[in-house]
XYZ file of C-alpha atoms in Angstrom:
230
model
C 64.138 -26.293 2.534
C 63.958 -23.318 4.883
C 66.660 -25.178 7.335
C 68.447 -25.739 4.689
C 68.740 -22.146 3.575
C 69.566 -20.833 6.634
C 72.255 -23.209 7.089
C 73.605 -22.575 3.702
C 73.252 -19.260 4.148
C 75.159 -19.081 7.837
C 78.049 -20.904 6.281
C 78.723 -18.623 3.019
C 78.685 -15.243 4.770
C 81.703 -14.216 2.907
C 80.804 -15.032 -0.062
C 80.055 -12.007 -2.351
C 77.133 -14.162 -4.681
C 75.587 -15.547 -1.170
C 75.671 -11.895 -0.118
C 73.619 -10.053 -2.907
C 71.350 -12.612 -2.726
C 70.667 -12.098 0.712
C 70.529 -8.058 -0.182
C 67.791 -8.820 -3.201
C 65.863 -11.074 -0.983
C 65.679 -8.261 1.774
C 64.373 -5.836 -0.668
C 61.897 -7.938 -2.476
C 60.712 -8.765 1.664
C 60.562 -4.364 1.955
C 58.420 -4.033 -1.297
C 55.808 -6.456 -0.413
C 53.176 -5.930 2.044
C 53.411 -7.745 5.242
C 50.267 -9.992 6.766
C 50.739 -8.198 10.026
C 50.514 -4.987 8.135
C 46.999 -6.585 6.400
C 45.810 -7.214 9.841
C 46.280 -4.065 11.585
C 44.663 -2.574 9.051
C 41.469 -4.601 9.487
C 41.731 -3.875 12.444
C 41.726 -0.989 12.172
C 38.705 -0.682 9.910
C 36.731 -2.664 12.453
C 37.810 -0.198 15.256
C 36.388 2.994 13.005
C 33.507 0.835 12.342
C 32.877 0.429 16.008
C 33.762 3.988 17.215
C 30.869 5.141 14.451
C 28.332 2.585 15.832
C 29.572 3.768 19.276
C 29.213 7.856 18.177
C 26.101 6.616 16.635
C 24.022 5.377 19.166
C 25.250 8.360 21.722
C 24.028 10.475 19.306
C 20.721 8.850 19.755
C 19.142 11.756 21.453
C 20.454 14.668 19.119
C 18.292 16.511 16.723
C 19.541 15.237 13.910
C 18.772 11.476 14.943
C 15.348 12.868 16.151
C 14.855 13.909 12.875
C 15.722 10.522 10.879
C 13.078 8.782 13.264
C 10.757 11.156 12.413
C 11.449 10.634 8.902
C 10.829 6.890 9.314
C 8.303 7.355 11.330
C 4.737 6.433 9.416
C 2.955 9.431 8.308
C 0.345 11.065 10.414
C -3.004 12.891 9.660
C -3.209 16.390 9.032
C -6.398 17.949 10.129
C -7.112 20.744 8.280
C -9.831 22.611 10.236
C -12.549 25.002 9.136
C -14.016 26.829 11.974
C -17.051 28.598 12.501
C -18.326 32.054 11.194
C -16.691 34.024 14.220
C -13.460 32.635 13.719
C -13.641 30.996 17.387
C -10.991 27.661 18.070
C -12.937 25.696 20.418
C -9.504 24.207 22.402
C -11.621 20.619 23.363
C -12.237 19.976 19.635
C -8.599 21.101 18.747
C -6.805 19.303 21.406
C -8.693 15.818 20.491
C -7.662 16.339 16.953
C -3.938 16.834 17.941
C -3.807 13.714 19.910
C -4.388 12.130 16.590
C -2.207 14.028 14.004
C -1.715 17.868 13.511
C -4.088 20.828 12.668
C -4.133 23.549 10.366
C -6.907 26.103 11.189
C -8.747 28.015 8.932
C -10.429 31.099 11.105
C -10.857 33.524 8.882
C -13.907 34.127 6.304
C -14.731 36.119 3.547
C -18.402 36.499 4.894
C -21.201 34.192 5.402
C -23.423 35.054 2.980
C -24.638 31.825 1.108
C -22.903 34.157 -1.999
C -19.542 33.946 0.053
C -19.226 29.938 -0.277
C -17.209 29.629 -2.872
C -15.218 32.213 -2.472
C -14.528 30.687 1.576
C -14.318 27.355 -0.008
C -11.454 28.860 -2.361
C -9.802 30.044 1.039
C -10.011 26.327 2.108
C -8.472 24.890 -1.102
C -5.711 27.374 -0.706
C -5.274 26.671 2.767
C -5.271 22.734 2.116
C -2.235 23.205 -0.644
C -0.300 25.206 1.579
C -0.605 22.372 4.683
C 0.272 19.444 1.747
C 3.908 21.394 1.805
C 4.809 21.252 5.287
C 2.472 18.578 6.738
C 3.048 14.589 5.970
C 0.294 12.280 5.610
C -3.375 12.318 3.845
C -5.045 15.664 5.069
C -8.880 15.563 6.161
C -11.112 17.881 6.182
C -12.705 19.210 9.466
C -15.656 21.589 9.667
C -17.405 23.490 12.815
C -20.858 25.304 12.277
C -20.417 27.241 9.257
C -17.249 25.828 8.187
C -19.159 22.709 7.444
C -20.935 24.531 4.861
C -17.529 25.245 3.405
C -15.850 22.332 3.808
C -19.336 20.501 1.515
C -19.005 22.891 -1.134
C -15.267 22.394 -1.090
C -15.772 18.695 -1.603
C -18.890 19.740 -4.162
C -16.283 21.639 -6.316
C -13.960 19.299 -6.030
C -15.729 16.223 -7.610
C -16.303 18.399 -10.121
C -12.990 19.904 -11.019
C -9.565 18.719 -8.961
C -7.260 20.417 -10.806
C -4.109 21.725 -8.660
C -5.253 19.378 -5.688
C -2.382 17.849 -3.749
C -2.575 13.889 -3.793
C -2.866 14.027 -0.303
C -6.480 15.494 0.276
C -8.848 12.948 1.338
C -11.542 14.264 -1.687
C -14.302 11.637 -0.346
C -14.753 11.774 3.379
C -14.949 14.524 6.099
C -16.114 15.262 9.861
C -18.401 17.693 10.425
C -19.089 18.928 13.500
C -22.604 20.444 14.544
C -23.586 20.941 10.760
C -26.038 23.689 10.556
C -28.365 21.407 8.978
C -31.665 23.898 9.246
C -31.423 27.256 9.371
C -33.877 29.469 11.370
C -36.688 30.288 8.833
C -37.561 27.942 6.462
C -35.134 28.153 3.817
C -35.672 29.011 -0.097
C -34.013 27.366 -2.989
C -30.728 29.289 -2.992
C -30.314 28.957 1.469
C -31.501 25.001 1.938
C -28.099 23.642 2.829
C -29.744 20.106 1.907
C -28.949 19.826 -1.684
C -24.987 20.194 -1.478
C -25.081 17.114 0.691
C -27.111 15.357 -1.572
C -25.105 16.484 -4.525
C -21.764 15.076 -2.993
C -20.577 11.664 -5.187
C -21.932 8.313 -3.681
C -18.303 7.384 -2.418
C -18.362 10.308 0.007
C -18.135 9.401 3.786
C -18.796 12.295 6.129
C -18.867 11.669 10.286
C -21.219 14.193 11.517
C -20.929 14.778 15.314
C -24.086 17.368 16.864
C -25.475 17.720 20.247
C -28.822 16.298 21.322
C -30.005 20.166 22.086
C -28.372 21.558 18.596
C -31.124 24.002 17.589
C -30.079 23.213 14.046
C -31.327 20.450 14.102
C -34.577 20.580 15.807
C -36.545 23.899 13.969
C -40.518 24.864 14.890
C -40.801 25.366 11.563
C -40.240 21.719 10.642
C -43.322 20.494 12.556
C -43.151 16.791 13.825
C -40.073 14.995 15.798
C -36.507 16.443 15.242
C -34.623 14.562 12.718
C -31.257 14.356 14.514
C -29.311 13.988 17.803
C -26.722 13.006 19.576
């Protein structure tokens, strides 16, 4: 049929019917979209596509793609630290904790009376909310020497009200770090800092780390063999 056409076609140029229809066909031909039209455009679709890959993975070591594998990246720990009643960062304790997620200290005390716990342990809980807004992952508590004591009496309060507490605290577990288990005279009802431990729920897991010459744990006035170490 399309030899035929042609050859119709060839031999009717002057004919004024043969002629529109050859003008009708050529603008039906103009309106409708050619298949190499169809294909540059693919083609050009797949050429954006692979410029983006292309700008994509160059971009690889930008900020921004530093930040989406951070984002994507599973969450770390955030150490939240209470440090001792002088307010001293010991760098060997920080440094091991930062190998392992990041730390928030907490250096600064309203006093060390035994009085002053819960108002330090309010310092903590404030201190824990604010690292819950910056800091991803579950946040554990970490206490050296006297912030020990605040870091038991924050989990103490806790079991018993957790109002306001980010999901992310770790409510049941802590390390403790040379807990001063005994202090130097024997204690009375309102200084033995054995009953807050004892008081903590049964699910509680604490990691206590001392050294084997901690004087807190090895008092004259205990009589008999020291009841910790190492």
């Amino acid at each position: 049929q399309h030899i035929f056409r042609r050859s119709h076609l060839k031999h009717s140029r002057g004919d004024p019917a043969v002629s529109g229809m050859r003008t009708a066909s050529r603008q039906r031909k103009a309106a409708q979209p050619r298949l190499a039209d169809s294909v540059t455009a693919s083609a050009c679709a797949s050429a954006c596509t692979d410029a983006t890959a292309s700008a994509c993975a160059t971009a690889c070591a930008s900020a921004h793609t530093r930040a989406c594998v951070t984002a994507m990246a599973p969450p770390r720990v955030c150490f939240v630290v209470a440090w001792g009643a002088s307010g001293r960062v010991l760098p060997s304790i920080r440094e091991t904790l930062l190998g392992r997620g990041s730390v928030v200290d907490v250096d600064s005390w309203r006093g060390t009376a035994p009085a002053q716990l819960t108002r330090n342990a309010a310092l903590l809980r404030d201190a824990v909310c604010k690292a819950s807004a910056t800091e991803r992952g579950d946040i554990v508590l970490v206490g050296h020497s006297y912030g020990c004591r605040v870091v038991i009496e924050l989990l103490r309060s806790l079991s018993e009200d957790s109002t306001g507490v980010p999901p992310s605290l770790c409510v049941d577990r802590a390390v403790l770090e040379s807990y001063p288990l005994f202090p130097p005279s024997p204690p009375t009802a309102a200084t033995d800092r054995v009953p807050p431990l004892m008081q903590l729920p049964a699910r509680t897991q604490l990691l206590f780390s001392s050294g084997e010459k901690d004087p807190f744990l090895h008092r004259a006035w205990r009589g008999g063999a020291p009841s910790g170490g190492a």
